[in-house]
Coordinates of C-alpha atoms in Angstrom, one line a residue:
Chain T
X241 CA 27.7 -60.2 43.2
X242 CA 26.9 -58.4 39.9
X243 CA 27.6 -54.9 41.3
X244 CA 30.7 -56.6 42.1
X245 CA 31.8 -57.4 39.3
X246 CA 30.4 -54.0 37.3
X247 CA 32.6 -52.2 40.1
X248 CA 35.6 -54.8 39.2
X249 CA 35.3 -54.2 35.2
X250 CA 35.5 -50.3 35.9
X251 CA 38.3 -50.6 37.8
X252 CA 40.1 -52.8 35.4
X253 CA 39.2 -50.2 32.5
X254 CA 40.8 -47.7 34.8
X255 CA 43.9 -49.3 35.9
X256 CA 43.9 -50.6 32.0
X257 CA 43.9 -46.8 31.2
X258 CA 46.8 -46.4 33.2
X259 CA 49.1 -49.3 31.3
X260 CA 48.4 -52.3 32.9
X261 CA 47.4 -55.4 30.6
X262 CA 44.4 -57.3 30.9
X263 CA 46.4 -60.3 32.2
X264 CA 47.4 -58.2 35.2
X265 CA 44.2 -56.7 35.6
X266 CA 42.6 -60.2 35.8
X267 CA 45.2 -61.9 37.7
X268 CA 44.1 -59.9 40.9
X269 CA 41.1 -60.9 40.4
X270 CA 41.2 -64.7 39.3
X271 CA 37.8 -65.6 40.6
X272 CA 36.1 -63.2 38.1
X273 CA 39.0 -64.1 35.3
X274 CA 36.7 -65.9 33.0
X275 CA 33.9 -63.4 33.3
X276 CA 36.3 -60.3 32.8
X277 CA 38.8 -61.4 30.4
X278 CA 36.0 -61.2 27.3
X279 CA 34.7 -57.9 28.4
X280 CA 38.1 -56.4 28.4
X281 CA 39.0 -57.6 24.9
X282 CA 35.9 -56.0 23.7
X283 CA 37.0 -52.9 25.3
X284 CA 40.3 -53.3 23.7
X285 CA 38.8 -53.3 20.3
X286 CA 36.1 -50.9 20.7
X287 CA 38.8 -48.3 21.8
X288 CA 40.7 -49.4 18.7
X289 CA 37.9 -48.1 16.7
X290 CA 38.9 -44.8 14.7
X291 CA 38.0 -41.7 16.0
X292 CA 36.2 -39.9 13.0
X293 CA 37.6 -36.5 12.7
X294 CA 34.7 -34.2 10.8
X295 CA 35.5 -32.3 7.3
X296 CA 37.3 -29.1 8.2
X297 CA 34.3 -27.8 5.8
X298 CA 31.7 -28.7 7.6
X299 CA 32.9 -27.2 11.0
X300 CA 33.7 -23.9 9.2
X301 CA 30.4 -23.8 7.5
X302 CA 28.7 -24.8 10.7
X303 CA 30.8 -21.8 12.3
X304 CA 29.8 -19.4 9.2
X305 CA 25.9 -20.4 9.7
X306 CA 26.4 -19.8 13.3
X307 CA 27.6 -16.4 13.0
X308 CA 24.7 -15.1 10.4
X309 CA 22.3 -16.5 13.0
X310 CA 24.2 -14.6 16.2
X311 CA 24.2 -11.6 14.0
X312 CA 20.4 -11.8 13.1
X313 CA 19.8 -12.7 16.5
X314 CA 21.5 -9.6 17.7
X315 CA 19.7 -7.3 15.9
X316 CA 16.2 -8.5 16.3
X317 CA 16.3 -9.4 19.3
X318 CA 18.7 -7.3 21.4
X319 CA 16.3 -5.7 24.3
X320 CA 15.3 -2.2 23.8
X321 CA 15.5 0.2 26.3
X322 CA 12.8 1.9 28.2
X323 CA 12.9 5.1 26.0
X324 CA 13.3 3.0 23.2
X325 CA 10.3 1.2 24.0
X326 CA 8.6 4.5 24.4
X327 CA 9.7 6.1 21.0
X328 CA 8.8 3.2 18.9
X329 CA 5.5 3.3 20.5
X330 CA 4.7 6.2 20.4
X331 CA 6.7 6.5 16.4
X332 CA 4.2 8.0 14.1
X333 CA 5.8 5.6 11.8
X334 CA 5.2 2.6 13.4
X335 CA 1.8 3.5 14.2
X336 CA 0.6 4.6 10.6
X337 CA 1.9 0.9 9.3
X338 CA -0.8 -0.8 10.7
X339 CA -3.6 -0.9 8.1
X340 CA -6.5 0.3 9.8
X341 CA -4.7 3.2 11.5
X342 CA -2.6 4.1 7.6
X343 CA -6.5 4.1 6.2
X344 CA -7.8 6.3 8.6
X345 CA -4.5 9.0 8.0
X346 CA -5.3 8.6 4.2
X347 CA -8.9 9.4 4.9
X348 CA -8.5 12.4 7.0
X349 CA -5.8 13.5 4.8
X350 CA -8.4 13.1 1.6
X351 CA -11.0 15.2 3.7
X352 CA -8.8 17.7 4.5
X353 CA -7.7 18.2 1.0
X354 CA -11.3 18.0 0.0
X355 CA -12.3 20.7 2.9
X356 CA -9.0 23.0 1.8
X357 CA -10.0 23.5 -1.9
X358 CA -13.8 23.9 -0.8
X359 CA -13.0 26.6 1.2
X360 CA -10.1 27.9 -1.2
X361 CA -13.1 27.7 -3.9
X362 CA -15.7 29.3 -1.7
X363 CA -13.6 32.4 -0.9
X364 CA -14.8 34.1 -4.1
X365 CA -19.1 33.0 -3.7
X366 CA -21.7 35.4 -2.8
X367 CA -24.8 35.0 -0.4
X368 CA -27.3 32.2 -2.2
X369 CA -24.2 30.1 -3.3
X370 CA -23.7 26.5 -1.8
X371 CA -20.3 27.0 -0.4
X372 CA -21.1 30.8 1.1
X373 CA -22.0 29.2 4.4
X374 CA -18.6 27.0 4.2
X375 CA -17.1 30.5 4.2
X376 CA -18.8 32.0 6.4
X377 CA -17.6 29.2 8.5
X378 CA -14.1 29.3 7.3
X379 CA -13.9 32.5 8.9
X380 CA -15.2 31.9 12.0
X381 CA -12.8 29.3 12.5
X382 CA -9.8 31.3 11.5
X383 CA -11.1 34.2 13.3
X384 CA -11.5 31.5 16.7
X385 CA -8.0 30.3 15.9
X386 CA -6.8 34.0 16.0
X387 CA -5.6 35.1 19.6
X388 CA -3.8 38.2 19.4
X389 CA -6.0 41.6 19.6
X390 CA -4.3 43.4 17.0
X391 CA -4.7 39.9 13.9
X392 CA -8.3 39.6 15.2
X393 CA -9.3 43.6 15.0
X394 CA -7.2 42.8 10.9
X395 CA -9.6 40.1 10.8
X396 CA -12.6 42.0 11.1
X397 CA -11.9 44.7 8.9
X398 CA -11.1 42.1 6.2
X399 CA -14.0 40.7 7.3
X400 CA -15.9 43.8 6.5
X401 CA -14.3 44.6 3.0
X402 CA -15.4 40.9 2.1
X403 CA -19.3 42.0 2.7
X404 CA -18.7 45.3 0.9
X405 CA -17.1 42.8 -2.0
X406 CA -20.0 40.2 -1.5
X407 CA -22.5 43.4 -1.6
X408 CA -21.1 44.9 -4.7
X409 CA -21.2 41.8 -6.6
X410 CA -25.0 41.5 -5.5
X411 CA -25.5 44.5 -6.6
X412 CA -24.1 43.7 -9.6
X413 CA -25.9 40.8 -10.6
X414 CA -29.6 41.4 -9.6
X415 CA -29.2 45.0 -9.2
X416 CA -30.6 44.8 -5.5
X417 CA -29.0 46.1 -2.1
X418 CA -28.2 43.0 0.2
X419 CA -28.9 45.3 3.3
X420 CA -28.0 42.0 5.3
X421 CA -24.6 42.6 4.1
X422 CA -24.5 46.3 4.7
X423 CA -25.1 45.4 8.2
X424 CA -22.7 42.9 8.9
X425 CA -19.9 44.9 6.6
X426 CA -20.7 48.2 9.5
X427 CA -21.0 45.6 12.5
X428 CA -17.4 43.9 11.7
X429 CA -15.4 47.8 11.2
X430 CA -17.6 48.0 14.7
X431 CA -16.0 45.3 16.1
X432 CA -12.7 46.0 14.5
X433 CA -13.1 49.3 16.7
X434 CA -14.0 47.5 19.7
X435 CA -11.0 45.3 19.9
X436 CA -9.7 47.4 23.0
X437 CA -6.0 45.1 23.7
X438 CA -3.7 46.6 20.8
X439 CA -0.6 48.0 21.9
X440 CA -0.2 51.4 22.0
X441 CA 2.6 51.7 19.5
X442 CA 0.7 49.9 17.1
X443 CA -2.8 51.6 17.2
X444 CA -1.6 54.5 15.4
X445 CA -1.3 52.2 12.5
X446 CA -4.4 50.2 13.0
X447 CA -6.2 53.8 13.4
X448 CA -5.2 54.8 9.7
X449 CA -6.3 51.3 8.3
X450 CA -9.6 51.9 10.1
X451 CA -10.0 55.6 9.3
X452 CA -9.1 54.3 5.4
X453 CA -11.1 51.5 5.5
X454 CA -14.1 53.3 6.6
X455 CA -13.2 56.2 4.0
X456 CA -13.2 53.6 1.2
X457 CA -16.4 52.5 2.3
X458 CA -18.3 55.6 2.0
X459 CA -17.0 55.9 -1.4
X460 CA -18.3 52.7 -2.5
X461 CA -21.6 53.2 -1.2
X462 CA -21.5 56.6 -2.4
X463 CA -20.9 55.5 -5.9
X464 CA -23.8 53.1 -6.2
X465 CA -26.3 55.5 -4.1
X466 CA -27.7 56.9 -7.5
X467 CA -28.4 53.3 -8.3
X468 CA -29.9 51.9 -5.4
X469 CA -34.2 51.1 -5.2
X470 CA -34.9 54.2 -3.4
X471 CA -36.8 52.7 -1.2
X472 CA -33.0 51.6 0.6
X473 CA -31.8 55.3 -0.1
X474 CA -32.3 56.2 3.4
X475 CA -30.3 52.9 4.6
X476 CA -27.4 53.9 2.4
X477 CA -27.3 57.2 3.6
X478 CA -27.3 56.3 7.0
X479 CA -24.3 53.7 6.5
X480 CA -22.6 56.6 4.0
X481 CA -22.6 58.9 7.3
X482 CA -21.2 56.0 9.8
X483 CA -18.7 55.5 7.5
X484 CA -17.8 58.9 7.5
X485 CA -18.1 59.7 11.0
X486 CA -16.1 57.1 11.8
X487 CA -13.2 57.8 9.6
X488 CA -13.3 61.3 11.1
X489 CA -13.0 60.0 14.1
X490 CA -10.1 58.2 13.7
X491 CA -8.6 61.2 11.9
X492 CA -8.8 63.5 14.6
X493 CA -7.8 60.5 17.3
X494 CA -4.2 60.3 15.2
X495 CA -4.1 64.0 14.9
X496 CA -4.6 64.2 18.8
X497 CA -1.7 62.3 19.2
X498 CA 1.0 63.6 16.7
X499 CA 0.4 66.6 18.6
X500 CA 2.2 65.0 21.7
X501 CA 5.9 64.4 21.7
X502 CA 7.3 61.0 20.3
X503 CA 8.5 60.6 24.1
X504 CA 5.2 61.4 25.6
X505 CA 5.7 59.3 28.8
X506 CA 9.3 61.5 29.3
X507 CA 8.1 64.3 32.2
X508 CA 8.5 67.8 30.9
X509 CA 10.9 70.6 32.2
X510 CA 8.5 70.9 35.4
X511 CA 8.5 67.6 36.4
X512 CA 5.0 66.5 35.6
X513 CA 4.0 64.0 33.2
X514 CA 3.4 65.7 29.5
X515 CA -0.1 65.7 28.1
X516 CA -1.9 62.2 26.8
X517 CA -4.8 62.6 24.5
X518 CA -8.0 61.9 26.6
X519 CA -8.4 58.7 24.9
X520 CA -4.6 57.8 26.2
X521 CA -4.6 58.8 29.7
X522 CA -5.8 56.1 31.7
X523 CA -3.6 53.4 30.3
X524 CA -1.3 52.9 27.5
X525 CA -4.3 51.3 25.7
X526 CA -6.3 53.3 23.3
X527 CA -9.2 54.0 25.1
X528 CA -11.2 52.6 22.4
X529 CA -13.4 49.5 23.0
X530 CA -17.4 48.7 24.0
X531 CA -18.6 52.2 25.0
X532 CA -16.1 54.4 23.5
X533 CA -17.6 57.5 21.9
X534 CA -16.3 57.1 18.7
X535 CA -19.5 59.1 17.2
X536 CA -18.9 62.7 18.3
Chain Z
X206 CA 46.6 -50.6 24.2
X207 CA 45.9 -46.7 23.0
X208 CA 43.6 -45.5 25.8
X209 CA 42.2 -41.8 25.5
X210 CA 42.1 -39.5 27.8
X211 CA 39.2 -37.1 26.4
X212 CA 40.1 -34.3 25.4
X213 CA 40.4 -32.0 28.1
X214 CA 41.9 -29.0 26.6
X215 CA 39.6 -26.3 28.1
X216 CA 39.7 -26.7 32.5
X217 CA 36.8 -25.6 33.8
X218 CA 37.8 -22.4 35.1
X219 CA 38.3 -21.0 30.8
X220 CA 34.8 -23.4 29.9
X221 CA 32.8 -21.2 32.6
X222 CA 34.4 -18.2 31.7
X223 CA 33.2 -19.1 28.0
X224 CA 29.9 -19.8 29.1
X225 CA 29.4 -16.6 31.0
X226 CA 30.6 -14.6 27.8
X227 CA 28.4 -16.5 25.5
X228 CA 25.4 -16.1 27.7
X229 CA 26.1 -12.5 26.9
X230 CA 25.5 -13.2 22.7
X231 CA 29.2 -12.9 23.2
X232 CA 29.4 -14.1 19.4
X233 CA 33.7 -15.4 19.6
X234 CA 32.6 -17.2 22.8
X235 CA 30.0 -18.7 21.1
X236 CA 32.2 -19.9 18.4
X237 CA 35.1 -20.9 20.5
X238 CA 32.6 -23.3 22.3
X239 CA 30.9 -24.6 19.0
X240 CA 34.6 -25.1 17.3
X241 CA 35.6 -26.9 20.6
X242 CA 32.8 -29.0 21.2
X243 CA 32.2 -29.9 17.2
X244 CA 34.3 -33.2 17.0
X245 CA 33.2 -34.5 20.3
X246 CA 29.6 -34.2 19.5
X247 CA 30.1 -35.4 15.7
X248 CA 32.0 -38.7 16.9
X249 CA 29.1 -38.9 19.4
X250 CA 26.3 -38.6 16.5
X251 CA 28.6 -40.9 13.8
X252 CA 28.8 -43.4 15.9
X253 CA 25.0 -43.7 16.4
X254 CA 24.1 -42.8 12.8
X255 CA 26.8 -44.2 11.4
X256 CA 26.8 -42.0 8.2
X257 CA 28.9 -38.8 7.7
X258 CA 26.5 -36.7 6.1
X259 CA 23.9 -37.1 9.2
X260 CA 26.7 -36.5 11.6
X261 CA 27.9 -33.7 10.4
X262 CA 23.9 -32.1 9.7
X263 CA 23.4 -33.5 13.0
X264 CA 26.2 -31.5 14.5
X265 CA 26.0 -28.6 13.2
X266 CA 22.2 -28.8 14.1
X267 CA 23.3 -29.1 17.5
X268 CA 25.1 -26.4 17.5
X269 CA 22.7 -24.2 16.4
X270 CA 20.5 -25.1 19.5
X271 CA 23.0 -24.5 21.8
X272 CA 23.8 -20.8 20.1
X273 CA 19.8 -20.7 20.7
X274 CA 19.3 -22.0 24.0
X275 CA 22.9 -21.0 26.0
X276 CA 20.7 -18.6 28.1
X277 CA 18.7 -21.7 29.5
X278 CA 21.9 -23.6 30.3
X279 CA 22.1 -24.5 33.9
X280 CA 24.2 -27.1 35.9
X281 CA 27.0 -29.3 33.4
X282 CA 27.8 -28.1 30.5
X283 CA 28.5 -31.0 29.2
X284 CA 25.9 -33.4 30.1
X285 CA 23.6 -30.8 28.6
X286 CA 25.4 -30.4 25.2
X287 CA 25.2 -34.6 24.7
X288 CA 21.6 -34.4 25.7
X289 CA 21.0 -32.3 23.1
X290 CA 22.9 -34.3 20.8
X291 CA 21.2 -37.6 21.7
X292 CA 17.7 -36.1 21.6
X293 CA 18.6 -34.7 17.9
X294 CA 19.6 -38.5 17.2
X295 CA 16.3 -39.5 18.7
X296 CA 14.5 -36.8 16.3
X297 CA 16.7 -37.7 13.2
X298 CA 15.2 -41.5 13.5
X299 CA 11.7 -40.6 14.3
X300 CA 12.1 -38.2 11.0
X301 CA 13.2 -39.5 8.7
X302 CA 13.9 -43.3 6.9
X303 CA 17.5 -44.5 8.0
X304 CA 19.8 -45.4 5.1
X305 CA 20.8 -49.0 4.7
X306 CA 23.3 -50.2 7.0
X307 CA 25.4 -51.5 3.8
X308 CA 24.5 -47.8 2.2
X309 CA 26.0 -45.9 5.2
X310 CA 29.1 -48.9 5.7
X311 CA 30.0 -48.5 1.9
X312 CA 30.4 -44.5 2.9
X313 CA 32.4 -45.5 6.3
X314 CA 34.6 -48.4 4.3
X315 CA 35.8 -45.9 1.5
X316 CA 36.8 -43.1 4.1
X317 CA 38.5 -44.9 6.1
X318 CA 40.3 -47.1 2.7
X319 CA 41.5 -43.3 2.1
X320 CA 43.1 -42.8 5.4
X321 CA 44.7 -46.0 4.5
X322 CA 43.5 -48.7 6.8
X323 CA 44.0 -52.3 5.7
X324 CA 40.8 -54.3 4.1
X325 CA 40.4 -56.9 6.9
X326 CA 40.6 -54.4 9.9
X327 CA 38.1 -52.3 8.2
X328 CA 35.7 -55.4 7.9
X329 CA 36.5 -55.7 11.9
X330 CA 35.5 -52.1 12.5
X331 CA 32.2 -52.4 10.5
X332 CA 31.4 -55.7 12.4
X333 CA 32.1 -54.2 15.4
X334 CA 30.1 -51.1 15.1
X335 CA 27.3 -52.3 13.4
X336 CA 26.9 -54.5 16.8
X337 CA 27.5 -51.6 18.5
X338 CA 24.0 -50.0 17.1
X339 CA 22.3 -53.1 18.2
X340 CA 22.8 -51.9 21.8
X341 CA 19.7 -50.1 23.6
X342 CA 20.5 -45.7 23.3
X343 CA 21.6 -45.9 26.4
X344 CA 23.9 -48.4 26.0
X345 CA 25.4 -47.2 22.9
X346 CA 25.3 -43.6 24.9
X347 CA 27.3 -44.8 27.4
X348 CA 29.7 -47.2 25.0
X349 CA 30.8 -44.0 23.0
X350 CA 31.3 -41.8 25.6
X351 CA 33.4 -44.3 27.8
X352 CA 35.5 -45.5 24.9
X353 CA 35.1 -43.5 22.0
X354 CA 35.3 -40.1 23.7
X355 CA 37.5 -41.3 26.9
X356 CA 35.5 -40.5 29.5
X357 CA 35.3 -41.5 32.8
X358 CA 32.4 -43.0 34.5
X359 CA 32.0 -40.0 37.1
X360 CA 32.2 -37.7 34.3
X361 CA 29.7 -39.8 32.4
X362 CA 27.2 -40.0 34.9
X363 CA 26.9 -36.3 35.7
X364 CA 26.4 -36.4 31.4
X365 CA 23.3 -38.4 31.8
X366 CA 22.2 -37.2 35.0
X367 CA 22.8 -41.5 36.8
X368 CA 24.8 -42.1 39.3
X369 CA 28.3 -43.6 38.8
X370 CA 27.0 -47.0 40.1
X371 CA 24.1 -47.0 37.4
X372 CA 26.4 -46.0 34.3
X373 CA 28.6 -48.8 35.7
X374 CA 25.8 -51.2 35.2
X375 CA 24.8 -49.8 32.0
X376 CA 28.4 -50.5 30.6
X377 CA 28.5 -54.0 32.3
X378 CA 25.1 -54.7 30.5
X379 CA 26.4 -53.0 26.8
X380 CA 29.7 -55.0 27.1
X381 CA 27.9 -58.3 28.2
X382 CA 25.5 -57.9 25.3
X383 CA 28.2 -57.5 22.6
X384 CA 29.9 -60.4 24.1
X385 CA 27.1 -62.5 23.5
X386 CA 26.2 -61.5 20.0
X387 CA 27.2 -64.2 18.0
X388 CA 29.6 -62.2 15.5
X389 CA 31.7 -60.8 18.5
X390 CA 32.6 -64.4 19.4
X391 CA 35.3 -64.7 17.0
X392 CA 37.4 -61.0 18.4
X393 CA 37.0 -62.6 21.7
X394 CA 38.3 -66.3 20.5
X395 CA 40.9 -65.0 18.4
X396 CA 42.2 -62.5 21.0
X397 CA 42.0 -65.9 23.4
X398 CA 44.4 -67.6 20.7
X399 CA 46.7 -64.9 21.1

């Protein structure tokens, strides 16, 4: 009965909708007239109710507030790509932000500055100072970090100027021979003559630093001879005549090879290979290195 | 009798075209939809809060959330655009204090004495809508949308996810309860004079 009637009052709405009045929309259905008519009146007034329109204002602020949010929202929130998701991971930037990580940049930085001036500082000490072993170090490192033959055998001759410096200015101030240093300054020009990988058109060169190096060398210790205890006399001399063997050495090693022609691999009018120096003929390598005779 | 037909300026066809754009941050889309929809859902929200300020807050509130939530949209547009317009009603009371009914009908009465409506009809309107918010949500849901916002009962009931038989009931109820409300006796007995 009352779905009935809900069904009927639809209808009426409908056909109400469509034009007809309520006294036709009743009069089909008579038995329900006195039940429908009221509801239908209502309906009449409650569609007589004005329709509130909204301030053009508000809908074009609305629109305005709408579009600053789609814009923020498409910039924070637009998906990144895979690549992008890898490059801000792995952005130096974006990982020095975070505090811990920025702290621990600023600390290595610090120590790194603190560990650059030491050594900078420590270049100029002497055996007994407190940042002579930091130098030491500093050199072994830069010497470790060094991987081509020819900057390693310039290593070691600078190397053994810095213990002939170190040893003069020992000398200097306590008047004593640091025979420590006279070693090591004669063990690195050793070395320096050991490194056996330097190209062939470059050990010409490297044999005139060596030859000078060790000629400089002979001269210092020559010089402060007269002044040494002479209980280290004989140590000096010894050294003096190293040095000088050495640099003879390497004299007659260059002269041995100016006497070849600047195209000494060319063959010659017979057909044969022209003449290497002995120290040249196996390889193009000097055939300097451990073992080499370089004290004839 | 003025009857309204609701609106129906987008078809479906251009309304799921503008939802599949604006799913894609498609920012006019978005606007098109939030321009089109405005009025609907502020006549919807007035007619429950019965003040223009909260309506248009309200509104434009709703409008936000659907700009936030369009990706989540599933099934009828429509139904879920007044849903979220009735739950920000529900919010909006649980919020905050209501104005005073005289408060909000002082706003409605000088509007509506602008657009030039005479004293005596405006009285009627108030009447009638204040009994109008003495109706159950649901009731007052289904009032505006029917009559208000002209639509029909199939079109309503896929709104509020009922059946057709169940908003019918809910309008026979809504329209029964106004009709015995003691103020709505004299539209009915007048009408009866005429």
């Amino acid at each position: 009965m009352e779905r009935d009637i809900e069904l009927l009052l639809d209808n009426c709405i409908n056909e109400m909708r469509k034009g007809k009045s309520i006294y036709e929309c009743i009069a089909e259905h008579p038995q329900y007239a006195s039940q429908l008519q009221p509801l239908l009146r209502l309906v009449q007034k409650i569609e007589t109710l004005p329709q509130p329109e909204p301030a053009p204002e508000a809908i074009s602020g609305t629109l305005i507030n709408l579009g600053h949010h789609i814009a923020q929202h498409s910039t924070t929130t637009e998906k990144p790509t895979a690549v992008e998701k890898l490059r801000k991971k792995s952005s130096i930037f974006n990982i020095i932000r975070r505090p811990k990580i920025a702290w621990a940049f600023s600390a290595a930085f610090l120590f790194l500055v603190v560990l650059f001036s030491a050594a900078t500082i420590s270049a100029n000490s002497v055996p007994g100072d407190i940042l002579y072993p930091l130098k030491l170090a500093t050199e072994k490192v830069k010497f470790l970090l060094t991987f081509n033959s020819e900057k390693k055998a310039e290593l070691r001759l600078t190397f053994s100027d810095k213990r002939l410096q170190e040893m003069i200015a020992v000398f200097q101030q306590s008047g004593k021979l640091d025979t420590t240093l006279l070693k090591e300054m004669l063990d690195e020009a050793k070395l320096a003559l050991e490194e056996n990988k330097i190209p062939i058109d470059k050990a010409s060169i490297f044999a005139a630093k060596l030859s000078h190096v060790n000629a400089y060398q002979k001269d210092v210790l020559e010089k402060i001879r007269p002044r040494v205890n002479p209980s280290n006399r004989r140590i000096v001399d010894e050294a003096i005549n190293m040095c000088d063997s050495r640099s003879r050495w390497m004299r007659r090693m260059m002269n041995e090879e100016n006497e070849i022609s600047p195209d000494s691999s060319a063959p010659d009018s017979t057909g044969s290979p022209q003449q290497m120096p002995r120290s040249k003929q196996k390889s193009n390598r000097w055939q300097w290195g451990p073992g080499c005779d370089w004290m004839r | 009798m003025k009857l309204k037909s609701g609106n129906k300026d987008l078809d479906d066809e251009e309304l799921i075209q503008l939802l599949n754009r604006a799913k894609f941050n498609d920012s006019r889309a978005l606007g098109t939809l939030c321009a089109h929809f405005y009025s609907k859902i502020y006549r919807f929200i007035y007619y429950r809060v019965n003040a223009v300020e909260d309506a248009e807050d309200l509104t434009s509130e709703v409008c936000l959330r659907v700009v936030k939530s369009i990706h989540e949209q599933k099934g009828s547009f429509y139904a879920w655009i007044f849903r979220i317009a009735s739950n920000m009603i529900t919010d909006h009371y649980r919020r905050r204090v209501v104005r005073s009914n005289v408060e909000s009908v002082g706003e409605s009465i000088e509007e509506m004495v602008d657009a030039g409506s005479r004293q005596s009809e405006l009285i009627e309107q108030q009447e009638l809508r204040q009994a109008l918010r003495r109706l159950t949500e649901e009731q007052q849901e289904v009032i505006v949308l029917k009559f208000i916002e002209g639509y029909e009962t199939d079109e309503i009931a896929g709104m509020l996810g009922k059946s057709a038989g169940a908003v019918r009931a809910i309008q026979f109820r809504a329209l029964t309860a106004l009709r015995n409300m003691s103020d709505m006796e004299k539209f009915i007995e007048e009408d009866r004079k005429i």
